[in-house]
């Protein structure tokens, strides 16, 4: 592992030296996706870092007066571009999710009258929040800054892996404050805070922790926070009157009292500042202890040189972006590198500098021989994000595989993660797609040790009969509608996952498991009606009547309709084509999908997307259909795939704040862009192959972790030449419409010969 | 340290061998004090153990409908002898306190219909509690048993230091249950549970933890629980609907679901049992982690031999009781050894078998070179309990001193403990009496290393100006009534504590600190009015008019009236006598104290005592006057002390459930008995001397930790011969009324020559 990392470093350094004029961070705009549905955040983070220090622009509650408040949804990442005020800067954020949590440890600089509530967006100066304008806002990888207009304070943020670094430039004031609001959170509600504990260790150092009950049920984050100069005084409020009397009878905890605990704590630190004086703050996190947080801080930023840390953050991003060096038009580079940026924000390192981390069993563990990661939005990311890592983040993906296996070891229910973050599984979405991540990693040789253990974990997870209809699926071959609200999509997803397990078993040489799961993978057929559409089936084996093929509600499908989901057999398109009546019929079905008009009321009920996110009724903004545009390849009409890809790319991805067609989903949408821009896509992770699409780049160089270099050359690239005449792998034309992982990893050159002729091409040989 | 321990072991073993016929555990009755005010518990524990596995007989809430419920007071130890039903058996209890907490992890065996609420005492079979009778109840050191009448289940309990061991003998049943109620607690109220987390690891092992907000503000206890046979099924309820949906949407957490978290959890485990089949339970605790708890269990009880553990518990008690081997009448032996038993229940070992413990800063620490203890009820125990340890538990007391110094190191407010348990200070009561514990230990040579550090900690604590009037006390010499509701007793207590610090400074050779604190100790005089009574004084230096000398309320005194408190100058009785007008006047004052009639309404307002606990207006049940009976020695009337002692002993201490005159207060009341029964008492801890009283024993042998043996011989002992004619220390008559710690520690023989003549004796020489 170490020598591989060294080889990677050497390769990157030499390539970077060669491309020294070319830095890619300049093309990244973190504001992309921060408006509307993208749900990205603009703040400072380093690749896969534990800290995401970013501005939050509102405090809408998840549960308000006992009811779910739908307005909270916009704030999954804490920030909406259209908002006019900033509440403060908190240290943890998801990127692009459709539900949320985090927003820990909000820090806010203010001047003048002390206000301890954030106020409301609609009333100026109603609390400690401040108005701001985008004109005085800067966001680039590893750095964010904004002028807080109400206080004339310039806020700058940067970060290392576990430490947020703030620089606040104040006007002259003897009423300068820095607030630490431990009540604030994303997807907050009155009882979300389980406990908060804070110690003011001295006049520059504060430590503590907060436990919350949210999307993660038992989540505790520890912090150590230090100021660049001593505060002159400080105070606190606890907005929830607590029972116990000893502390509040014997002490005035509101002023300069260093030992605080309770459920609704806020602290404020008072300073005198001269004009243009900068007060800096470092806040490090840990999931293990405050001692761990402090140690993380001392290891990562043992000084106060903000600019050096910001430069280092930028350099870390540059180093990652250099893994794929493209030549393309400016818009494409902006989209592409912002997509890479988004694809490398999460999963997040989840261990202290000493390797300690909190496991799913809430115990402290030491990661031996791997880096522990968290934030596995697996329903989204198994599709293209982890396959992207198997190409350009192999060491990290292997660490993520090890992290998932550790999760399994620590699981009381003996399952691999479903949707996990911060030492919890929140069980969100469907399927058991961690098996696809494991299969793809082992099949592609990215993970090599412990395959039998990995296979056993996959089998145990896929055999968890009591979970989400798995028992029915195993016993009957499908899930009856009575048993699950997503009986149909679950059946389809399990079938694909089972096929992935079979690939892993084949790699492991385990014939028994291979046979079992190849028998299971075929069960997708059981939810296809005679008309070739997936529909709900009851316990008697009868399809329910009156299926609404365009509706995403009540059809036994999660985040999609039957028109889209009926194409979800990514592991066996040939069989799917047969099931749908042959290639001609299949092509006609695909054509309808991409051209029909979706009535408004169907659009309204479709989650997480914009109107622009729909082509026909194909919903790019939600993942189940991500592989679908590539399926024309299997039906002898690859040029249709190529047309679509060239249509989706500019439609769904624009380098503007509202430019993302749907939630970025922890990088999955971005990974789709990256692959598609390069010209190929992993339709079925676990297969080791990629389907050809239509690249929009001119050229790409990928310095691979195995020490080799892959070059992608696109000849005759233009807006008209969207069709692929031929693909050559190291000079040899490919026979069909796919290339293999080995083709990529051997290095050398892949050439796409583009043309404007929509004629049967060499790539269409499969038609007959 | 190790060789000392080895010497102690040898000494005890040899003495034990010599006295093999004589076992002292037979004289201990753990039921003493379990009725009315004693607040002791009858269950199983080992000396200074972390676990106190004991039956709880009700569930009265601390806060009911937003108000304090005074009925809760009876249940400080969870058990009241008069109650007719048992709710269950929980694992942590205080002994003899006047406020409370704990009651963690209630376990209850039941049969038949499953009931998950405890029910109420007034309605038979209204919940899972069971009726019981004292006739079928047994309590002896390290063992408790009772027949649960409603289920015909025999419950037996024993323990090791960190592990409770239950043996439940069931009738034949296919509906046998063992409940684990994680809601139950002592001094409970609806929001007390901060968080509970449970994992059912397999069909015999459960782990988890609970965090509470009670007398301790941030207290978390971890457990590992195992059954001697697998349960057939299990279930849970969470009585508080929690927000988060993932778990309750995807799983039926109520049946056989192994990963539970929330605020109001209860679990039940189902068994089939044959007639007279025993199902056993081991539950180990840790303040560090569930892994720590499991490791503690495996280290302490790596088998299922209940009887062996019960025998070992008994042997551990025997070993401790052998530290003072008395010959006396049966009643005295029952009182004496029960007092020793109560005196050695707490403080409690507070670290895992590997030395890890949770510190005041909530971090995990490793105890290096000492055993970490907790439960320091210092307002009570500095008086006689820790001085008793300096005689017969020296190694342990030194460990306690080290534990208090570690607490200081970890304290954010930089103070030694006031009243601390389980990694928290609850700040209860008054004074800063840890300094007296430290002073006494160093002065007596029980602690020898780190005296400068100890002195610095004492000085820092005594200089904490913002705490409880200390600043006023330092600046003015007394605390004005406007500043504190206990301004007078605080002043007196600080004065004594400061004198103790001065003794420590003298021992350390620190003249500057000595001088400072000898000047401070004299400040007690400032609250004495011309009439020789302590009264409140305002900020202008005027005594408030209309002081009520008999009232315990509104007089600036804590748990006592002026008649008692005016004698609280334990460090300088000679000066007190002068202040009161000389020896004759002092004796008259003392006589009045012990003979006057206390009107009913004054009795009613006096806390924590029984009517029997008052002699005149002297209140033995509360600590401030514990030294007072001995003060006649300083006024030339030692026979009056002797009369009193012989009167108090049988009055306040009877070998019956209601036989204790007041709360045992974590062993302080018991320590008073032990010293007084032996014939001497440490009036001023820190002085190194003891005042002679009137022993009620015939003979005592104390195998000291320094390898020597101390023998106490009482000649002519009888009910009439209550006066002391002479005291000889190794053949030499003492000149006054006191002996020194060195006198005791040198070993040899101390002889009391008793007489019935209340005449001026050799001991009365001090009169003139």
Short mmCIF file of C-alpha atoms in Angstrom, two decimals, chain B residues 42-376:
data_model
loop_
_atom_site.label_atom_id
_atom_site.label_comp_id
_atom_site.label_asym_id
_atom_site.label_seq_id
_atom_site.Cartn_x
_atom_site.Cartn_y
_atom_site.Cartn_z
CA UNK B 42 -29.93 -4.22 52.25
CA UNK B 43 -28.51 -5.58 49.03
CA UNK B 44 -25.24 -7.14 48.00
CA UNK B 45 -21.97 -5.28 47.67
CA UNK B 46 -18.29 -5.84 48.43
CA UNK B 47 -16.10 -3.41 50.36
CA UNK B 48 -15.79 -0.14 48.44
CA UNK B 49 -17.28 -1.86 45.41
CA UNK B 50 -18.64 -0.10 42.35
CA UNK B 51 -21.77 -2.26 42.35
CA UNK B 52 -24.47 -2.18 45.02
CA UNK B 53 -27.03 -4.70 43.83
CA UNK B 54 -30.08 -4.10 45.95
CA UNK B 55 -33.88 -4.23 45.87
CA UNK B 56 -35.83 -1.05 45.21
CA UNK B 57 -39.27 -0.91 46.80
CA UNK B 58 -40.84 2.05 45.05
CA UNK B 59 -40.57 4.48 42.16
CA UNK B 60 -41.61 7.82 43.68
CA UNK B 61 -40.50 10.60 41.34
CA UNK B 62 -38.20 13.42 42.40
CA UNK B 63 -40.11 15.93 40.32
CA UNK B 64 -43.79 15.23 39.85
CA UNK B 65 -45.84 17.57 37.66
CA UNK B 66 -43.08 20.13 37.81
CA UNK B 67 -42.79 20.16 41.59
CA UNK B 68 -40.49 18.54 44.08
CA UNK B 69 -42.22 15.56 45.66
CA UNK B 70 -41.10 15.21 49.29
CA UNK B 71 -42.11 11.53 49.36
CA UNK B 72 -39.08 10.76 47.25
CA UNK B 73 -36.79 11.43 50.19
CA UNK B 74 -37.45 8.07 51.81
CA UNK B 75 -36.02 6.35 48.78
CA UNK B 76 -32.52 7.77 48.80
CA UNK B 77 -31.28 4.17 49.02
CA UNK B 78 -34.20 2.80 46.98
CA UNK B 79 -35.54 0.64 49.82
CA UNK B 80 -37.78 1.18 52.82
CA UNK B 81 -38.22 -1.66 55.26
CA UNK B 82 -41.91 -0.94 55.77
CA UNK B 83 -42.74 -1.41 52.10
CA UNK B 84 -44.48 -4.57 51.06
CA UNK B 85 -43.42 -4.96 47.48
CA UNK B 86 -40.21 -4.98 45.51
CA UNK B 87 -40.02 -3.26 42.16
CA UNK B 88 -36.78 -4.93 41.15
CA UNK B 89 -33.05 -5.06 41.70
CA UNK B 90 -30.88 -2.20 40.49
CA UNK B 91 -27.11 -2.00 40.50
CA UNK B 92 -26.06 1.28 42.05
CA UNK B 93 -27.07 2.81 45.37
CA UNK B 94 -25.87 5.41 47.83
CA UNK B 95 -25.71 4.39 51.47
CA UNK B 96 -27.31 6.77 53.92
CA UNK B 97 -27.53 9.98 51.90
CA UNK B 98 -30.11 12.75 52.23
CA UNK B 99 -30.50 13.31 48.50
CA UNK B 100 -29.97 10.84 45.71
CA UNK B 101 -29.33 9.46 42.27
CA UNK B 102 -28.33 6.10 40.74
CA UNK B 103 -30.60 3.05 40.75
CA UNK B 104 -29.17 2.06 37.38
CA UNK B 105 -30.27 -0.96 35.38
CA UNK B 106 -33.18 -2.47 37.22
CA UNK B 107 -33.54 -6.21 36.68
CA UNK B 108 -36.69 -8.10 37.67
CA UNK B 109 -37.70 -11.72 37.21
CA UNK B 110 -41.39 -12.33 36.58
CA UNK B 111 -43.67 -15.07 35.35
CA UNK B 112 -46.93 -15.11 33.48
CA UNK B 113 -48.45 -12.11 31.78
CA UNK B 114 -45.80 -9.67 30.68
CA UNK B 115 -46.04 -6.32 32.46
CA UNK B 116 -43.65 -3.56 31.58
CA UNK B 117 -44.61 -0.96 34.15
CA UNK B 118 -43.70 -1.31 37.80
CA UNK B 119 -47.22 -0.67 39.00
CA UNK B 120 -48.02 1.03 42.30
CA UNK B 121 -47.43 -0.15 45.83
CA UNK B 122 -51.05 0.28 46.83
CA UNK B 123 -52.52 -2.03 44.23
CA UNK B 124 -51.48 -5.66 44.30
CA UNK B 125 -50.20 -7.07 41.01
CA UNK B 126 -50.66 -3.74 39.31
CA UNK B 127 -47.39 -4.04 37.44
CA UNK B 128 -44.25 -6.10 37.40
CA UNK B 129 -43.39 -5.46 41.07
CA UNK B 130 -43.91 -8.32 43.49
CA UNK B 131 -45.12 -8.62 47.04
CA UNK B 132 -42.58 -10.00 49.50
CA UNK B 133 -42.26 -10.67 53.24
CA UNK B 134 -39.35 -10.10 55.55
CA UNK B 135 -39.75 -13.63 56.82
CA UNK B 136 -38.45 -14.89 53.51
CA UNK B 137 -35.77 -12.24 53.17
CA UNK B 138 -32.10 -12.66 54.05
CA UNK B 139 -29.42 -10.00 54.07
CA UNK B 140 -25.82 -10.53 55.02
CA UNK B 141 -22.60 -8.97 53.81
CA UNK B 142 -22.24 -9.75 50.13
CA UNK B 143 -25.53 -11.64 49.84
CA UNK B 144 -29.19 -10.85 49.71
CA UNK B 145 -32.17 -13.07 49.02
CA UNK B 146 -35.91 -12.78 49.02
CA UNK B 147 -38.88 -14.75 47.79
CA UNK B 148 -40.94 -12.81 45.29
CA UNK B 149 -44.38 -13.96 46.37
CA UNK B 150 -46.31 -12.91 43.28
CA UNK B 151 -44.15 -15.09 41.05
CA UNK B 152 -42.82 -17.71 43.48
CA UNK B 153 -39.37 -16.77 42.29
CA UNK B 154 -36.49 -16.86 44.73
CA UNK B 155 -34.13 -14.00 44.06
CA UNK B 156 -30.55 -14.16 45.29
CA UNK B 157 -27.95 -11.47 44.81
CA UNK B 158 -24.23 -11.25 45.29
CA UNK B 159 -21.48 -9.16 43.80
CA UNK B 160 -17.84 -8.53 43.07
CA UNK B 161 -16.33 -5.06 42.82
CA UNK B 162 -17.80 -4.23 39.41
CA UNK B 163 -20.23 -7.04 38.74
CA UNK B 164 -23.63 -7.89 40.13
CA UNK B 165 -24.54 -11.55 40.16
CA UNK B 166 -28.19 -12.64 40.32
CA UNK B 167 -29.61 -16.11 40.76
CA UNK B 168 -33.34 -16.45 40.12
CA UNK B 169 -34.96 -19.75 40.93
CA UNK B 170 -38.15 -20.05 38.94
CA UNK B 171 -41.16 -22.33 39.15
CA UNK B 172 -42.02 -24.29 36.02
CA UNK B 173 -43.14 -21.79 33.39
CA UNK B 174 -43.15 -21.14 29.68
CA UNK B 175 -43.75 -17.51 30.46
CA UNK B 176 -40.70 -16.75 32.55
CA UNK B 177 -39.29 -13.28 31.94
CA UNK B 178 -36.34 -11.24 33.07
CA UNK B 179 -36.95 -7.54 32.67
CA UNK B 180 -34.32 -4.87 32.18
CA UNK B 181 -35.91 -1.52 32.93
CA UNK B 182 -33.64 1.28 31.76
CA UNK B 183 -36.16 3.94 32.72
CA UNK B 184 -36.07 3.16 36.43
CA UNK B 185 -33.88 5.25 38.65
CA UNK B 186 -33.67 6.76 42.09
CA UNK B 187 -34.76 10.39 42.32
CA UNK B 188 -36.19 9.97 38.86
CA UNK B 189 -38.22 12.46 36.85
CA UNK B 190 -39.48 12.50 33.27
CA UNK B 191 -36.47 14.11 31.60
CA UNK B 192 -33.80 12.50 33.71
CA UNK B 193 -32.77 10.03 31.03
CA UNK B 194 -30.59 11.80 28.53
CA UNK B 195 -29.87 8.74 26.38
CA UNK B 196 -29.93 4.97 26.49
CA UNK B 197 -28.27 2.64 24.02
CA UNK B 198 -28.54 -1.16 23.99
CA UNK B 199 -27.17 -3.91 21.80
CA UNK B 200 -28.29 -7.49 22.07
CA UNK B 201 -25.01 -9.03 20.99
CA UNK B 202 -26.28 -12.63 20.96
CA UNK B 203 -28.76 -14.78 22.80
CA UNK B 204 -26.96 -14.47 26.11
CA UNK B 205 -25.14 -11.12 25.98
CA UNK B 206 -26.48 -7.58 26.14
CA UNK B 207 -24.41 -4.40 26.30
CA UNK B 208 -25.30 -0.76 26.53
CA UNK B 209 -25.25 2.42 28.52
CA UNK B 210 -27.42 5.09 30.03
CA UNK B 211 -26.77 8.77 30.51
CA UNK B 212 -28.76 10.70 33.10
CA UNK B 213 -29.16 14.31 34.23
CA UNK B 214 -29.69 14.16 37.96
CA UNK B 215 -27.72 14.97 41.06
CA UNK B 216 -24.80 14.36 38.74
CA UNK B 217 -25.26 16.54 35.71
CA UNK B 218 -23.44 14.45 33.07
CA UNK B 219 -23.35 10.85 34.23
CA UNK B 220 -23.04 7.84 31.98
CA UNK B 221 -22.90 4.23 33.11
CA UNK B 222 -22.04 1.38 30.74
CA UNK B 223 -23.04 -2.22 31.28
CA UNK B 224 -22.52 -5.72 30.00
CA UNK B 225 -25.17 -8.27 30.99
CA UNK B 226 -25.15 -11.98 30.40
CA UNK B 227 -27.54 -14.85 31.09
CA UNK B 228 -26.60 -18.34 32.16
CA UNK B 229 -28.82 -19.76 29.46
CA UNK B 230 -30.04 -18.32 26.17
CA UNK B 231 -33.37 -16.55 26.15
CA UNK B 232 -35.87 -17.90 23.65
CA UNK B 233 -36.99 -14.46 22.50
CA UNK B 234 -36.92 -10.88 23.65
CA UNK B 235 -38.58 -7.56 23.09
CA UNK B 236 -38.44 -3.91 23.96
CA UNK B 237 -40.52 -0.80 24.33
CA UNK B 238 -39.48 2.79 24.02
CA UNK B 239 -42.02 4.80 25.90
CA UNK B 240 -40.95 8.06 24.39
CA UNK B 241 -41.72 8.44 20.74
CA UNK B 242 -38.54 9.59 19.10
CA UNK B 243 -38.36 11.68 15.98
CA UNK B 244 -36.22 9.67 13.75
CA UNK B 245 -37.81 7.35 11.30
CA UNK B 246 -35.16 5.10 9.82
CA UNK B 247 -35.19 2.45 12.50
CA UNK B 248 -38.87 2.39 13.25
CA UNK B 249 -39.79 2.49 9.57
CA UNK B 250 -37.50 -0.34 8.56
CA UNK B 251 -37.62 -2.60 11.58
CA UNK B 252 -39.95 -3.92 14.21
CA UNK B 253 -37.82 -2.83 17.10
CA UNK B 254 -40.26 -4.31 19.59
CA UNK B 255 -39.41 -7.94 18.92
CA UNK B 256 -35.98 -9.52 18.83
CA UNK B 257 -34.32 -6.40 17.47
CA UNK B 258 -30.74 -6.06 18.67
CA UNK B 259 -29.92 -2.38 18.19
CA UNK B 260 -31.96 -0.02 20.33
CA UNK B 261 -31.51 3.57 21.38
CA UNK B 262 -33.70 6.22 22.87
CA UNK B 263 -34.66 7.82 26.14
CA UNK B 264 -37.18 5.46 27.72
CA UNK B 265 -36.16 1.92 26.94
CA UNK B 266 -37.26 -1.25 28.63
CA UNK B 267 -36.34 -4.74 27.54
CA UNK B 268 -37.65 -8.16 28.46
CA UNK B 269 -36.13 -11.58 27.89
CA UNK B 270 -38.30 -14.66 27.70
CA UNK B 271 -37.45 -18.13 28.96
CA UNK B 272 -38.94 -21.53 29.52
CA UNK B 273 -38.12 -22.78 32.99
CA UNK B 274 -38.55 -26.09 34.77
CA UNK B 275 -39.56 -26.27 38.40
CA UNK B 276 -36.73 -24.96 40.58
CA UNK B 277 -34.61 -24.05 37.61
CA UNK B 278 -32.19 -21.25 38.30
CA UNK B 279 -31.48 -18.64 35.65
CA UNK B 280 -28.49 -16.52 36.52
CA UNK B 281 -27.54 -13.04 35.42
CA UNK B 282 -24.23 -11.25 35.58
CA UNK B 283 -24.19 -7.52 35.06
CA UNK B 284 -20.94 -5.61 35.10
CA UNK B 285 -20.58 -1.85 35.08
CA UNK B 286 -18.04 0.61 33.75
CA UNK B 287 -17.90 4.36 33.48
CA UNK B 288 -15.68 4.06 30.42
CA UNK B 289 -17.23 1.75 27.82
CA UNK B 290 -19.25 -1.41 27.26
CA UNK B 291 -16.03 -3.14 26.24
CA UNK B 292 -14.68 -2.13 29.64
CA UNK B 293 -17.75 -3.51 31.38
CA UNK B 294 -17.46 -6.81 29.56
CA UNK B 295 -13.80 -7.04 30.38
CA UNK B 296 -14.56 -6.29 34.03
CA UNK B 297 -17.07 -9.14 34.05
CA UNK B 298 -14.71 -11.60 32.45
CA UNK B 299 -11.95 -10.68 34.88
CA UNK B 300 -14.10 -10.81 38.01
CA UNK B 301 -16.51 -13.69 37.37
CA UNK B 302 -15.29 -15.95 34.58
CA UNK B 303 -17.71 -18.73 35.55
CA UNK B 304 -21.25 -19.28 36.85
CA UNK B 305 -20.60 -20.47 40.39
CA UNK B 306 -22.90 -18.17 42.35
CA UNK B 307 -22.16 -19.74 45.72
CA UNK B 308 -18.44 -19.29 45.25
CA UNK B 309 -18.89 -15.62 44.50
CA UNK B 310 -21.18 -15.17 47.50
CA UNK B 311 -18.63 -16.86 49.69
CA UNK B 312 -15.86 -14.72 48.27
CA UNK B 313 -17.92 -11.59 48.94
CA UNK B 314 -18.41 -12.70 52.51
CA UNK B 315 -14.70 -13.40 52.83
CA UNK B 316 -13.86 -9.95 51.50
CA UNK B 317 -16.06 -8.45 54.18
CA UNK B 318 -14.58 -10.65 56.83
CA UNK B 319 -11.14 -9.54 55.80
CA UNK B 320 -12.12 -5.89 56.27
CA UNK B 321 -13.94 -6.45 59.53
CA UNK B 322 -10.86 -8.20 60.91
CA UNK B 323 -9.16 -4.82 60.90
CA UNK B 324 -10.82 -4.16 64.26
CA UNK B 325 -11.48 -7.28 66.35
CA UNK B 326 -13.57 -6.50 69.39
CA UNK B 327 -14.86 -8.37 72.33
CA UNK B 328 -18.14 -6.93 73.55
CA UNK B 329 -21.71 -7.84 74.28
CA UNK B 330 -23.75 -9.10 71.38
CA UNK B 331 -25.68 -5.88 70.77
CA UNK B 332 -22.48 -3.90 70.67
CA UNK B 333 -20.92 -6.36 68.22
CA UNK B 334 -23.98 -6.14 66.01
CA UNK B 335 -23.89 -2.35 66.06
CA UNK B 336 -20.13 -2.20 65.73
CA UNK B 337 -19.69 -4.55 62.83
CA UNK B 338 -22.72 -3.21 60.99
CA UNK B 339 -21.15 0.21 61.45
CA UNK B 340 -17.88 -1.05 60.00
CA UNK B 341 -19.84 -2.60 57.16
CA UNK B 342 -21.59 0.70 56.49
CA UNK B 343 -18.30 2.58 56.80
CA UNK B 344 -16.70 0.45 54.09
CA UNK B 345 -19.45 0.58 51.46
CA UNK B 346 -18.32 3.91 50.02
CA UNK B 347 -16.34 5.70 48.64
CA UNK B 348 -16.48 3.39 45.65
CA UNK B 349 -13.83 2.05 43.35
CA UNK B 350 -14.32 3.97 40.12
CA UNK B 351 -12.16 2.44 37.46
CA UNK B 352 -12.14 -0.62 35.26
CA UNK B 353 -9.92 -3.58 35.97
CA UNK B 354 -7.43 -2.07 33.53
CA UNK B 355 -7.21 1.18 35.49
CA UNK B 356 -9.25 3.26 33.03
CA UNK B 357 -11.74 5.68 34.48
CA UNK B 358 -13.81 8.64 33.42
CA UNK B 359 -12.55 11.89 34.87
CA UNK B 360 -14.31 15.08 35.81
CA UNK B 361 -13.48 16.42 32.34
CA UNK B 362 -15.45 13.51 30.84
CA UNK B 363 -12.26 12.19 29.29
CA UNK B 364 -11.01 8.67 29.79
CA UNK B 365 -7.94 8.57 32.03
CA UNK B 366 -5.71 5.83 33.26
CA UNK B 367 -5.03 5.66 36.98
CA UNK B 368 -1.28 5.34 37.41
CA UNK B 369 -0.09 4.20 40.80
CA UNK B 370 -3.40 4.60 42.60
CA UNK B 371 -6.89 3.16 42.64
CA UNK B 372 -9.43 5.77 41.60
CA UNK B 373 -12.40 6.28 43.92
CA UNK B 374 -15.61 8.26 43.75
CA UNK B 375 -18.59 9.20 46.00
CA UNK B 376 -17.07 11.79 48.29
#
